[in-house]
Short mmCIF file of C-alpha atoms and ligand atoms in Angstrom, two decimals:
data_model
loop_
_atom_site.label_atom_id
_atom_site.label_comp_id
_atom_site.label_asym_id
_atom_site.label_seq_id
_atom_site.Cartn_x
_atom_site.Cartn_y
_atom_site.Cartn_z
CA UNK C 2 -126.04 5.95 68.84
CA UNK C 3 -123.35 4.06 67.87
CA UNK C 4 -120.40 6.46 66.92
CA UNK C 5 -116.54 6.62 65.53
CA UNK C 6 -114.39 8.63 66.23
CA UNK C 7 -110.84 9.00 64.12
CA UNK C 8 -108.00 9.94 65.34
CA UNK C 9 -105.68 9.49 67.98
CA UNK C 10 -104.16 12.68 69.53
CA UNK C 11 -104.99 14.72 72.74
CA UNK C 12 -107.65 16.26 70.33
CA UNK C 13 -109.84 12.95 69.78
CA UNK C 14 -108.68 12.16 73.52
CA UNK C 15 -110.67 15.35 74.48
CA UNK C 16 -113.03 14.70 72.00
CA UNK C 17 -114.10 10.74 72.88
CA UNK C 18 -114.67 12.20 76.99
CA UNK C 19 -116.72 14.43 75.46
CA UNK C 20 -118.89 12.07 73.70
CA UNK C 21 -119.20 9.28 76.15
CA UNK C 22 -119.87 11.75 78.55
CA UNK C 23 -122.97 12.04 75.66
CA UNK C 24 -126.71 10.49 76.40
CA UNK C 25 -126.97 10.18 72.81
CA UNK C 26 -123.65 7.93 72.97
CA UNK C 27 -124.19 4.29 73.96
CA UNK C 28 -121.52 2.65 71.76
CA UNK C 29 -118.06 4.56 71.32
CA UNK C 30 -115.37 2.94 68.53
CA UNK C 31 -111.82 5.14 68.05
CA UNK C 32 -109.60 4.52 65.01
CA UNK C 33 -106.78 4.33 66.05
CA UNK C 34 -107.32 5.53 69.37
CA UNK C 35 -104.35 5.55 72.22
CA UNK C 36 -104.65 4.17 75.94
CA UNK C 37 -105.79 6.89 77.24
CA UNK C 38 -109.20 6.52 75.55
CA UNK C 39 -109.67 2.74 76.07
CA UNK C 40 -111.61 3.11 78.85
CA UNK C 41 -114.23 5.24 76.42
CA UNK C 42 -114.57 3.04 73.85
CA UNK C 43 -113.45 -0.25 71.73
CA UNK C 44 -110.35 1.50 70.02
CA UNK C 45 -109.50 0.01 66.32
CA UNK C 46 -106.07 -0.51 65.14
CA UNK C 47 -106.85 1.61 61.47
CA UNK C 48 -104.38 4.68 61.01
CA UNK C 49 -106.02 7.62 60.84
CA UNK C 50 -104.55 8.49 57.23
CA UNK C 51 -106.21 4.92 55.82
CA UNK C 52 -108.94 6.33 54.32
CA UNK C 53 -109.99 3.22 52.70
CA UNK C 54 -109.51 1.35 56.14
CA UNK C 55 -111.44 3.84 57.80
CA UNK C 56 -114.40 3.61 55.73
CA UNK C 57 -114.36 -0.20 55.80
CA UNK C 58 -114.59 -0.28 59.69
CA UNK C 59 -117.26 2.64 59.40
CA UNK C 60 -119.41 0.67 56.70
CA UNK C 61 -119.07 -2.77 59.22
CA UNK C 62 -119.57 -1.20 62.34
CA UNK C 63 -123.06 0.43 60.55
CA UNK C 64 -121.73 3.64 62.60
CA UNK C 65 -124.56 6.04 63.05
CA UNK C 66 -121.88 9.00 63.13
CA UNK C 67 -118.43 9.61 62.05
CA UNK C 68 -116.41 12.42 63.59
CA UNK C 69 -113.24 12.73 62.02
CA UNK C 70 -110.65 14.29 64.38
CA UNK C 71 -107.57 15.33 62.06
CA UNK C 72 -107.29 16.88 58.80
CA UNK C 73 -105.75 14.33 56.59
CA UNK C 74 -108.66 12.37 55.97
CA UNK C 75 -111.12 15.11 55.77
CA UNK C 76 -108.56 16.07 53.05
CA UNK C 77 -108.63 13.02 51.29
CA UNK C 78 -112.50 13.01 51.37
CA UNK C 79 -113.13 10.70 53.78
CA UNK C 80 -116.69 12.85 54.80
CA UNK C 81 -117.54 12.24 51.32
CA UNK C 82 -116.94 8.73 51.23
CA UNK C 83 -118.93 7.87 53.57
CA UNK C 84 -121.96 10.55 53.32
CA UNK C 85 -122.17 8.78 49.59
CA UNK C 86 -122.65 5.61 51.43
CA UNK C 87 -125.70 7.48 53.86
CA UNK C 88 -122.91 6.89 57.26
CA UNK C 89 -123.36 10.21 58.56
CA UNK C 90 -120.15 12.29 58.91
CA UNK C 91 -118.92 15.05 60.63
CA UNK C 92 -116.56 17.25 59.17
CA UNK C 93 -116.22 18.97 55.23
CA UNK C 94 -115.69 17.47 52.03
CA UNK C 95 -112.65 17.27 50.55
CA UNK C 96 -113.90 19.91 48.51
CA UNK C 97 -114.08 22.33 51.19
CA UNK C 98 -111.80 21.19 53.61
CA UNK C 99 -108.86 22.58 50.79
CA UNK C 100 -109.70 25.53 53.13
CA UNK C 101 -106.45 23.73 55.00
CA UNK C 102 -105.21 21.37 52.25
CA UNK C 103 -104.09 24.17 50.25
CA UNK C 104 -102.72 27.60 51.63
CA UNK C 105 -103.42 29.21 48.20
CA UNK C 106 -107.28 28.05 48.20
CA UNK C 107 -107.61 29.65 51.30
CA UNK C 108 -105.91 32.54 50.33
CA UNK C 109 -108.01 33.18 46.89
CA UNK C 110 -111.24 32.71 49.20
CA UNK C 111 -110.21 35.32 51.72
CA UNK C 112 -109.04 37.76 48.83
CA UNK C 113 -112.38 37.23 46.82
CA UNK C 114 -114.29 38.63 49.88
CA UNK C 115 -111.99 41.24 51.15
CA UNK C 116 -111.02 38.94 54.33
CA UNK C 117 -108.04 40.75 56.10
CA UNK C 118 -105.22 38.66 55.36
CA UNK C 119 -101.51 39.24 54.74
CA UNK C 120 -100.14 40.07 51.33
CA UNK C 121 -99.19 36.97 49.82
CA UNK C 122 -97.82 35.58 46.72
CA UNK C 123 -97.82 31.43 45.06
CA UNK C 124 -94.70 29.97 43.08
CA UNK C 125 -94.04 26.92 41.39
CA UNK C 126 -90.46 28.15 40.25
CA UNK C 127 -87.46 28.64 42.61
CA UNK C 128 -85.97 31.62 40.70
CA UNK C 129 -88.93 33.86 40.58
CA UNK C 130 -89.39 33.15 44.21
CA UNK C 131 -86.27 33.56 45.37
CA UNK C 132 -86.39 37.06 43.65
CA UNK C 133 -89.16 37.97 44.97
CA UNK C 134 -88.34 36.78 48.72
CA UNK C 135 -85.14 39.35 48.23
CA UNK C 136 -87.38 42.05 47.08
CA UNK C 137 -88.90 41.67 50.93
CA UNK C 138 -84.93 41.31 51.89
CA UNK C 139 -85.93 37.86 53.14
CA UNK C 140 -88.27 39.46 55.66
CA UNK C 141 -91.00 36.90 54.62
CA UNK C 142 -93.26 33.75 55.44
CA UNK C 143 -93.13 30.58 53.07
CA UNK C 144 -95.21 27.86 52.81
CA UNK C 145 -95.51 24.92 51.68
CA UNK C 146 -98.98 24.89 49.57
CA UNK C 147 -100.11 21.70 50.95
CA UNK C 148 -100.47 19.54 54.22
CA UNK C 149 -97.10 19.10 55.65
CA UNK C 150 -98.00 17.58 59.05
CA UNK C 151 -97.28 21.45 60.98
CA UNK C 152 -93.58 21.62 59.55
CA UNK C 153 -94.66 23.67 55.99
CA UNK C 154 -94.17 27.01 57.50
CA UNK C 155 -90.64 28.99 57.32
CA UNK C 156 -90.85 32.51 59.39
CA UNK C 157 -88.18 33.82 57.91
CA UNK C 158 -85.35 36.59 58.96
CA UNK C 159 -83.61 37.19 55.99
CA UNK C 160 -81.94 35.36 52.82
CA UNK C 161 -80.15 33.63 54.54
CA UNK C 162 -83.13 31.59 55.75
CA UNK C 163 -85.39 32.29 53.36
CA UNK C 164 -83.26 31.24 50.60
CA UNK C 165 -82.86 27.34 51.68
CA UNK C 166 -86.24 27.15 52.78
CA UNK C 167 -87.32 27.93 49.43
CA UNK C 168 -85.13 25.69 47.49
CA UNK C 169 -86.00 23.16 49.85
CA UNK C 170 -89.74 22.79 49.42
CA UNK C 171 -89.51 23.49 46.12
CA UNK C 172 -86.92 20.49 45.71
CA UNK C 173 -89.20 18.25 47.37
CA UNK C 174 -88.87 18.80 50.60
CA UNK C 175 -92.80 18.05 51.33
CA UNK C 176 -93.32 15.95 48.07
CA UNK C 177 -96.51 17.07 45.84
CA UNK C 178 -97.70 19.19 49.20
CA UNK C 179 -94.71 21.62 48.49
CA UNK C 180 -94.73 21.62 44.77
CA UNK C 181 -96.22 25.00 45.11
CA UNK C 182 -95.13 27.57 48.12
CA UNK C 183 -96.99 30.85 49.30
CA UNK C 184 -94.78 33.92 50.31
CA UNK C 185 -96.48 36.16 52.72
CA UNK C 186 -95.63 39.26 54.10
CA UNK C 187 -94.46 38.47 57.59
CA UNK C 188 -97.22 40.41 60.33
CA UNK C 189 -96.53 40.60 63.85
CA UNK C 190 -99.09 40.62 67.07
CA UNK C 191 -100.48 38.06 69.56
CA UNK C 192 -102.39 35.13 68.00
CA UNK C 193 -106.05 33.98 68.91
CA UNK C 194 -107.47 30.48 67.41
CA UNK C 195 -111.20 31.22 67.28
CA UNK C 196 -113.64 28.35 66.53
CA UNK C 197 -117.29 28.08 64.70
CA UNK C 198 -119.50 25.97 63.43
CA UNK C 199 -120.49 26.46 60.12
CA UNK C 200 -123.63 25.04 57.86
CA UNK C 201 -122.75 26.16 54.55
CA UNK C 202 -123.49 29.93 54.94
CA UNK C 203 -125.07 29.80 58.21
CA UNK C 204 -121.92 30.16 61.19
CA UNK C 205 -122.11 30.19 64.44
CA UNK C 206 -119.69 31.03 67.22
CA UNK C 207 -118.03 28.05 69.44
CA UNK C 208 -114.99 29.46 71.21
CA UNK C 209 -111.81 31.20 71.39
CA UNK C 210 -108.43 30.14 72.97
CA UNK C 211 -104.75 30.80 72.81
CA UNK C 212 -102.01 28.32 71.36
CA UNK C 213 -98.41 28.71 72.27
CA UNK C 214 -96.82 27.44 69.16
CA UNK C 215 -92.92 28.08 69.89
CA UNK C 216 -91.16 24.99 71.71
CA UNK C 217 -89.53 26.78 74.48
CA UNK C 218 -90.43 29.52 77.21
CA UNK C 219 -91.09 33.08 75.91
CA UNK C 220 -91.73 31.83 72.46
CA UNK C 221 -87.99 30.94 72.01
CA UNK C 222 -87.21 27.98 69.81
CA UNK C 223 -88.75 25.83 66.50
CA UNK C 224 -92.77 26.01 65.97
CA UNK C 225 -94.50 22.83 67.01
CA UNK C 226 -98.00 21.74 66.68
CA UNK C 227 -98.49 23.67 69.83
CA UNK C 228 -97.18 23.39 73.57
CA UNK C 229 -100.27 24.79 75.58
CA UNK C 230 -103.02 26.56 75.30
CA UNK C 231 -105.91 28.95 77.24
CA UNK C 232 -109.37 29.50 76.67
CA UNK C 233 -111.29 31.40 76.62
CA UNK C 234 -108.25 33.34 74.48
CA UNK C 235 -107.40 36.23 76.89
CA UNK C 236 -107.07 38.60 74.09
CA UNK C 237 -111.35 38.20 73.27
CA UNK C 238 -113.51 41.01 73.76
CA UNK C 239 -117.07 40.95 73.06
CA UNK C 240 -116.82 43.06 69.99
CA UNK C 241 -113.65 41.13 68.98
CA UNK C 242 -115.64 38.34 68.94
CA UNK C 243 -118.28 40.36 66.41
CA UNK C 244 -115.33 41.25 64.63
CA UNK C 245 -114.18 37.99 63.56
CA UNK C 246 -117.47 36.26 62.90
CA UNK C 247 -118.29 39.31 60.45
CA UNK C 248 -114.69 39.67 58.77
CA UNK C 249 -114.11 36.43 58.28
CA UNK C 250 -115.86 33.59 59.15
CA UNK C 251 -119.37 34.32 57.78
CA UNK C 252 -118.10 36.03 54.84
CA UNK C 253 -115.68 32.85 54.19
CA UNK C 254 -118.79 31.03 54.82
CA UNK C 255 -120.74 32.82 52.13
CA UNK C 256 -118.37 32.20 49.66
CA UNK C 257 -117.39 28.85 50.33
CA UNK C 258 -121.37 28.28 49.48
CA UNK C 259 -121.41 30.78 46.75
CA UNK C 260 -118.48 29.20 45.20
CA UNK C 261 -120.41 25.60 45.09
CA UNK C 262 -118.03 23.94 47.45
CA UNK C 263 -120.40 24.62 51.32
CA UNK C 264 -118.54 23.74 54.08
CA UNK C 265 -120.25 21.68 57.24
CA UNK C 266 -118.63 21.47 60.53
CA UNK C 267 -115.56 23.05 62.40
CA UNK C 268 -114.21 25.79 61.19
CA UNK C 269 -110.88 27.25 62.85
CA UNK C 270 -108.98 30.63 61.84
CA UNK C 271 -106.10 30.83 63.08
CA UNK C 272 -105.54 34.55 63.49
CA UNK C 273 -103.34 37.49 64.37
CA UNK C 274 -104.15 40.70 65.90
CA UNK C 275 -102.00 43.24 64.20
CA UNK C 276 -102.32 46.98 64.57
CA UNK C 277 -104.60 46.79 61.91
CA UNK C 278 -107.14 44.54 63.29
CA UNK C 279 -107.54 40.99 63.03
CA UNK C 280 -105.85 39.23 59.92
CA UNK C 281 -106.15 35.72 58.84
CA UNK C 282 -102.86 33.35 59.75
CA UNK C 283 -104.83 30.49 58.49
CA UNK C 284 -107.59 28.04 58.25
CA UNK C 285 -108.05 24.62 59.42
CA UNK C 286 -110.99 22.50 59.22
CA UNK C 287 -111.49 20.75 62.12
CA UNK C 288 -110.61 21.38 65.97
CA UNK C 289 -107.35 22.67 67.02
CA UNK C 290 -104.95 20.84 68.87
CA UNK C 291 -104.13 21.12 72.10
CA UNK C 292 -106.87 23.49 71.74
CA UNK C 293 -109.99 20.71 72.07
CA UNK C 294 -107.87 19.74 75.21
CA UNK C 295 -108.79 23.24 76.62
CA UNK C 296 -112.16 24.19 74.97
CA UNK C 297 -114.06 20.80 75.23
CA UNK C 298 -113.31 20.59 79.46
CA UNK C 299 -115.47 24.18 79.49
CA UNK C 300 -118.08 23.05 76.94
CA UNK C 301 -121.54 22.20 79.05
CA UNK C 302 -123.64 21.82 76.06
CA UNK C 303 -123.54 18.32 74.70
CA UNK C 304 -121.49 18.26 71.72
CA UNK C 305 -123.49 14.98 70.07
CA UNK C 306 -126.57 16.99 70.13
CA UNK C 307 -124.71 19.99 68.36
CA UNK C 308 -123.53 17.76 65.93
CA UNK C 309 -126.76 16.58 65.53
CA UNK C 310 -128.76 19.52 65.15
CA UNK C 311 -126.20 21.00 63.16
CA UNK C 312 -126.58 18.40 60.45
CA UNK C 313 -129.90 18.65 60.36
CA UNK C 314 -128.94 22.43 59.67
CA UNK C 315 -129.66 23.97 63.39
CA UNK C 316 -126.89 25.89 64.58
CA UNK C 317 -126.80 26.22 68.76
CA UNK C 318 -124.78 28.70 70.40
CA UNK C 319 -122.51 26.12 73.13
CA UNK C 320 -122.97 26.76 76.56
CA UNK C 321 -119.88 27.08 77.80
CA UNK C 322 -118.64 27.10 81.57
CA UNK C 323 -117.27 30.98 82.92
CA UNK C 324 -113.85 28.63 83.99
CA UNK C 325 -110.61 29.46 82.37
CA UNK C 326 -108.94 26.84 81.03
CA UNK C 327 -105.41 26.03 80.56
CA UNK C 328 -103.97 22.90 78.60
CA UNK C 329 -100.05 22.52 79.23
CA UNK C 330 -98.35 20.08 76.81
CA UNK C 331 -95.57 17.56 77.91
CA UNK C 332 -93.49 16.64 74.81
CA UNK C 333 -90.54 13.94 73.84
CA UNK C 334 -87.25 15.97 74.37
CA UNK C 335 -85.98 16.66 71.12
CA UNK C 336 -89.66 17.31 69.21
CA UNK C 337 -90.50 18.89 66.82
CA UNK C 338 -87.20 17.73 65.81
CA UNK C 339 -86.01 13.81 66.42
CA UNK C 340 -86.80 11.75 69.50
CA UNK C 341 -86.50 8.63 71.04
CA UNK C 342 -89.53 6.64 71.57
CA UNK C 343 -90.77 4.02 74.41
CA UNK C 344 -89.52 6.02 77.66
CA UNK C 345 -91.27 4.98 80.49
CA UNK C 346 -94.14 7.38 82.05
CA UNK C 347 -95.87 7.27 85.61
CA UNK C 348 -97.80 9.19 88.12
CA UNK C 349 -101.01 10.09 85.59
CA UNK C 350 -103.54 8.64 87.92
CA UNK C 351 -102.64 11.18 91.07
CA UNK C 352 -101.77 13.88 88.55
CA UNK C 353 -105.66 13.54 86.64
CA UNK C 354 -107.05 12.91 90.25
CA UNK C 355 -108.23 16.60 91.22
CA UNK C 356 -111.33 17.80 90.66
CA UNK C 357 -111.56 19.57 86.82
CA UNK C 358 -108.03 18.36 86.18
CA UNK C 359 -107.40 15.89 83.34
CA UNK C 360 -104.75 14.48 81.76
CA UNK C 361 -105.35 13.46 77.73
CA UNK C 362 -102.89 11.00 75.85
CA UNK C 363 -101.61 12.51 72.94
CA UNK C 364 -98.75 10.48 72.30
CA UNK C 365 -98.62 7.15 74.65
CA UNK C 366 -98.81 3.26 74.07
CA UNK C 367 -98.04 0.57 76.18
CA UNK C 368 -95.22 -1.20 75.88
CA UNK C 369 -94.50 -5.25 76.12
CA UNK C 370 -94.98 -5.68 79.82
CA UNK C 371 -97.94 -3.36 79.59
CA UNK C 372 -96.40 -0.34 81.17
CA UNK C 373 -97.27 3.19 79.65
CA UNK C 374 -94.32 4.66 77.26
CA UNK C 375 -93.97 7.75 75.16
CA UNK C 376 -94.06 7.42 71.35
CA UNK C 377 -94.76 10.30 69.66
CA UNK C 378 -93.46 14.28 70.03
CA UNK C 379 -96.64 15.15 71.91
CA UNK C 380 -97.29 13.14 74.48
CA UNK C 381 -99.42 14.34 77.08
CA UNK C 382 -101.68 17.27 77.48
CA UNK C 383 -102.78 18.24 80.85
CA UNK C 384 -105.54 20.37 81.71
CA UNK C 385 -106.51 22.17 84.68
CA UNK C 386 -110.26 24.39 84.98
CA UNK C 387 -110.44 26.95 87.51
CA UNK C 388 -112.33 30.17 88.20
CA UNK C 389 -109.37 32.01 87.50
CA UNK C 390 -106.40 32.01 85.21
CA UNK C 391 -103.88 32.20 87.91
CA UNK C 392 -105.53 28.91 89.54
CA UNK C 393 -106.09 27.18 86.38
CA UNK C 394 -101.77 27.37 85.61
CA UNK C 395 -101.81 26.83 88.87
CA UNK C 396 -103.54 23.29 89.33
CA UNK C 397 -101.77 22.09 86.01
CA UNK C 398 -98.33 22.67 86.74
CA UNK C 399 -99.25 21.04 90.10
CA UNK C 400 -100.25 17.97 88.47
CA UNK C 401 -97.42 18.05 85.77
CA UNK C 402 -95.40 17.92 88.98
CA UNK C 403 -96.80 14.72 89.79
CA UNK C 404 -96.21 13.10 86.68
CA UNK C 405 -93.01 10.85 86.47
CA UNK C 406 -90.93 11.06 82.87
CA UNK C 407 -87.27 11.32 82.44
CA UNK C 408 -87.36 12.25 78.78
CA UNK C 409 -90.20 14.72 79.00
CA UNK C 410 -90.18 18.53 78.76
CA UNK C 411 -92.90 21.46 78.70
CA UNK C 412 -93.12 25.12 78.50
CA UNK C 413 -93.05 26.73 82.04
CA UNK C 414 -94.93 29.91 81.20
CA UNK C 415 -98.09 28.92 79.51
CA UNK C 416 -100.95 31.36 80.29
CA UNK C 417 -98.68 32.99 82.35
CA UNK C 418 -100.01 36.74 82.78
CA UNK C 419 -97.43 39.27 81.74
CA UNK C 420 -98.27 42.42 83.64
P1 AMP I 27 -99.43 27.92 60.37
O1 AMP I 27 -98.91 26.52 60.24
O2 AMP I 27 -99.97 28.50 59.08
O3 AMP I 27 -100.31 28.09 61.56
O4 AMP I 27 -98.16 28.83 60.73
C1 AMP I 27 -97.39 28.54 61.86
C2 AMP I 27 -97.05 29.81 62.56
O5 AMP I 27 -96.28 30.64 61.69
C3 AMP I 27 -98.25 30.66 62.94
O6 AMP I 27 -98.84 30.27 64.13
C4 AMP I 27 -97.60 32.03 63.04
O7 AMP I 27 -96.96 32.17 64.30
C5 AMP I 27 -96.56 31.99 61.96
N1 AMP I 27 -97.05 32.64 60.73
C6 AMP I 27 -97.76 32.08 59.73
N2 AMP I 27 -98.03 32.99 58.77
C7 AMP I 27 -97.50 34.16 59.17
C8 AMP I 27 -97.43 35.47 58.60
N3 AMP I 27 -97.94 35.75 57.40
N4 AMP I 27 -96.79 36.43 59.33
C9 AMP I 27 -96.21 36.15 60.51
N5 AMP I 27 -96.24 34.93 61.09
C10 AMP I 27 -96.87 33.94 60.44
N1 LIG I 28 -102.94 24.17 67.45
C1 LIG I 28 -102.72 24.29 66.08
C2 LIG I 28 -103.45 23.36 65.23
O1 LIG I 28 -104.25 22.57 65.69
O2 LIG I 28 -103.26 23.39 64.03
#
């Protein structure tokens, strides 16, 4: 099969090793792709938020599947696009990928079927929110309705924070995406990303992991887009597992399909466990990131032939490998905030050389002379398997020790076990 791939993050990274690894694969293109992947496939200079571009080089390169990495396009309907012109796709329509493009959407859904979820409440106008946000004494979560590239979320303290942030997004701050803001109530507990595959209302279970979303050790410091991860999450327990696939994705499922809007592919809660049980943080609809850097290492099933079967509408339960996995993410100092692009990086080939240890480009290019630099926040995410927890930290701190970068920095205590 000849297949694209979009994106170019540690997620399509982990993704494109994945699918070369494939025997259904014989011809792998990436749009945009990054130099880590070049060695997988012929990598296309098309952004991964040109929809139009996208489905140009899909439509010339007669691709026998798409699989579209990030959210943006799914948003924009790139699935449709091209399933309208008979290129296979994998991921939702636009239709139902507003599961992520808008906070409220996913909110309605979950209320309709009784999905545990946190009280929540949308605005359009700054003085009714702000009155309501004091009614909570500021105690609150807002959000920004739309996509807002993992910077529309304000956990807020008190007025004092929650005051700005409102006025903020609904000045502008996010353009059309913030136009309209959710205020939650703020829950507390340990987060799990769990992962399925869905088929309009058939689901089936892929994986759990962790995220570590703060930017500094012991969850100090701004949320990012996520600094490491573990999988399997440690916090899943068989019946956990039962738990979540029967409060919330299959009845999510349902109604997605009830509602006339199916959804086909990934699906990915985002959840917290609160004293109550599990409640929905949020929905996203496609893989996590860094969390494909830790759950496609342990997948032994071939994810092409999932794909496959599952748009021909069978859903197999992954095989996945008893190893833990742990993804630790090196970043630009200074992300999520500003940061200087084209330092120099070096040492990935002894770093990635260990058995089950592999180092994904999240955000690298090469520079003039051809030497590797950073240029994005993310950078790098490196990923160690082992046949325990402790080993899998381990093995990638030891190669993050090995890995040359003056401007880098990364969380010291991901997966680290607390008792
Ligand atoms: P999101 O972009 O929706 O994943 O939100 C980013 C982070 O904000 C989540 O990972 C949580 O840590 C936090 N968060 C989001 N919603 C809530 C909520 N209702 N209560 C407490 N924390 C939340
Ligand atoms: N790891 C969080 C996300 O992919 O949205």
């Amino acid at each position: 099969m000849k297949i694209l791939v979009i994106g170019g993050g540690g997620r399509e990274h982990a993704l494109c090793q994945a699918i070369a690894a494939s025997p259904l694969c014989d011809d792998l293109h990436i749009a945009p792709g990054n130099p880590g992947m070049v060695s997988l496939g012929t990598c296309h200079k098309i952004d991964a938020e040109d929809t139009l571009g996208l489905f140009d080089l899909a439509c010339s390169l007669a691709a026998d599947l798409v699989i579209i990495g990030p959210e943006a396009p799914l948003v924009d309907g790139l699935a449709d696009r091209l399933e309208a012109a008979n290129i296979p796709a994998f991921g939702p329509s636009a239709a139902a990928a507003q599961l992520e493009g808008s906070k409220d959407f996913a909110r309605q859904i979950c209320a309709r079927v009784n999905v545990p979820q946190p009280h929540f409440k949308s605005f359009t106008n700054a003085e009714d929110a702000l009155s309501h946000a004091d009614k909570l004494n500021g105690y609150c979560v807002i959000k920004a309705d739309g996509l807002a590239a993992g910077k529309g979320v304000v956990v807020s303290d008190d007025m004092s924070q929650a005051g700005p942030a409102i006025i903020q997004m609904l000045g502008g701050q996010f353009g059309q995406a913030s136009a309209s803001i959710l205020i939650e109530e703020r829950i507390t507990g340990p987060e799990l990303s769990a992962f399925a595959f869905v088929d309009g209302a058939n689901t089936i279970w892929l994986a759990s992991a962790q995220d570590h979303k703060r930017a500094f050790d012991d969850d100090k410091g701004p949320n990012t887009g996520g600094m490491g991860a573990i999988s399997p999450s440690p916090l899943l327990t068989e019946d956990l597992r039962k738990q979540i696939m029967d409060e919330v994705i299959n009845p999510v499922a349902q109604e997605m399909a009830d509602a006339g809007t199916p959804y086909r592919g990934i699906l990915y809660a985002g959840l917290m466990m609160t004293q109550d049980g599990p409640k929905v943080i949020e929905f996203n609809c496609r893989f996590g990131d860094p969390e494909a850097e830790v759950i496609l290492p342990r997948m032994k099933s071939d994810l092409v032939t999932l794909i496959c079967d599952l748009r021909k509408g069978i859903l197999s339960r992954a095989e996945m490998s008893e190893d833990i996995g742990v993804t630790v993410i090196m970043a630009t100092k200074g992300y999520p905030g500003a940061y200087e692009k084209g330092s120099l990086i070096s040492g990935l080939e002894e770093a990635g050389a260990p058995d089950d240890t592999m180092i994904f480009h999240a955000g690298t290019s090469l520079n003039s002379v051809g030497d590797l630099q950073a240029s994005g926040g993310r950078v790098l995410a490196v990923t160690a398997l082992a046949s325990t927890q402790k080993q899998a930290r381990d093995k990638a701190y030891d190669a993050i020790s090995k890995i040359s970068w003056d401007e880098g920095f990364y969380r010291t205590d991901i997966a680290k076990e607390t008792s």
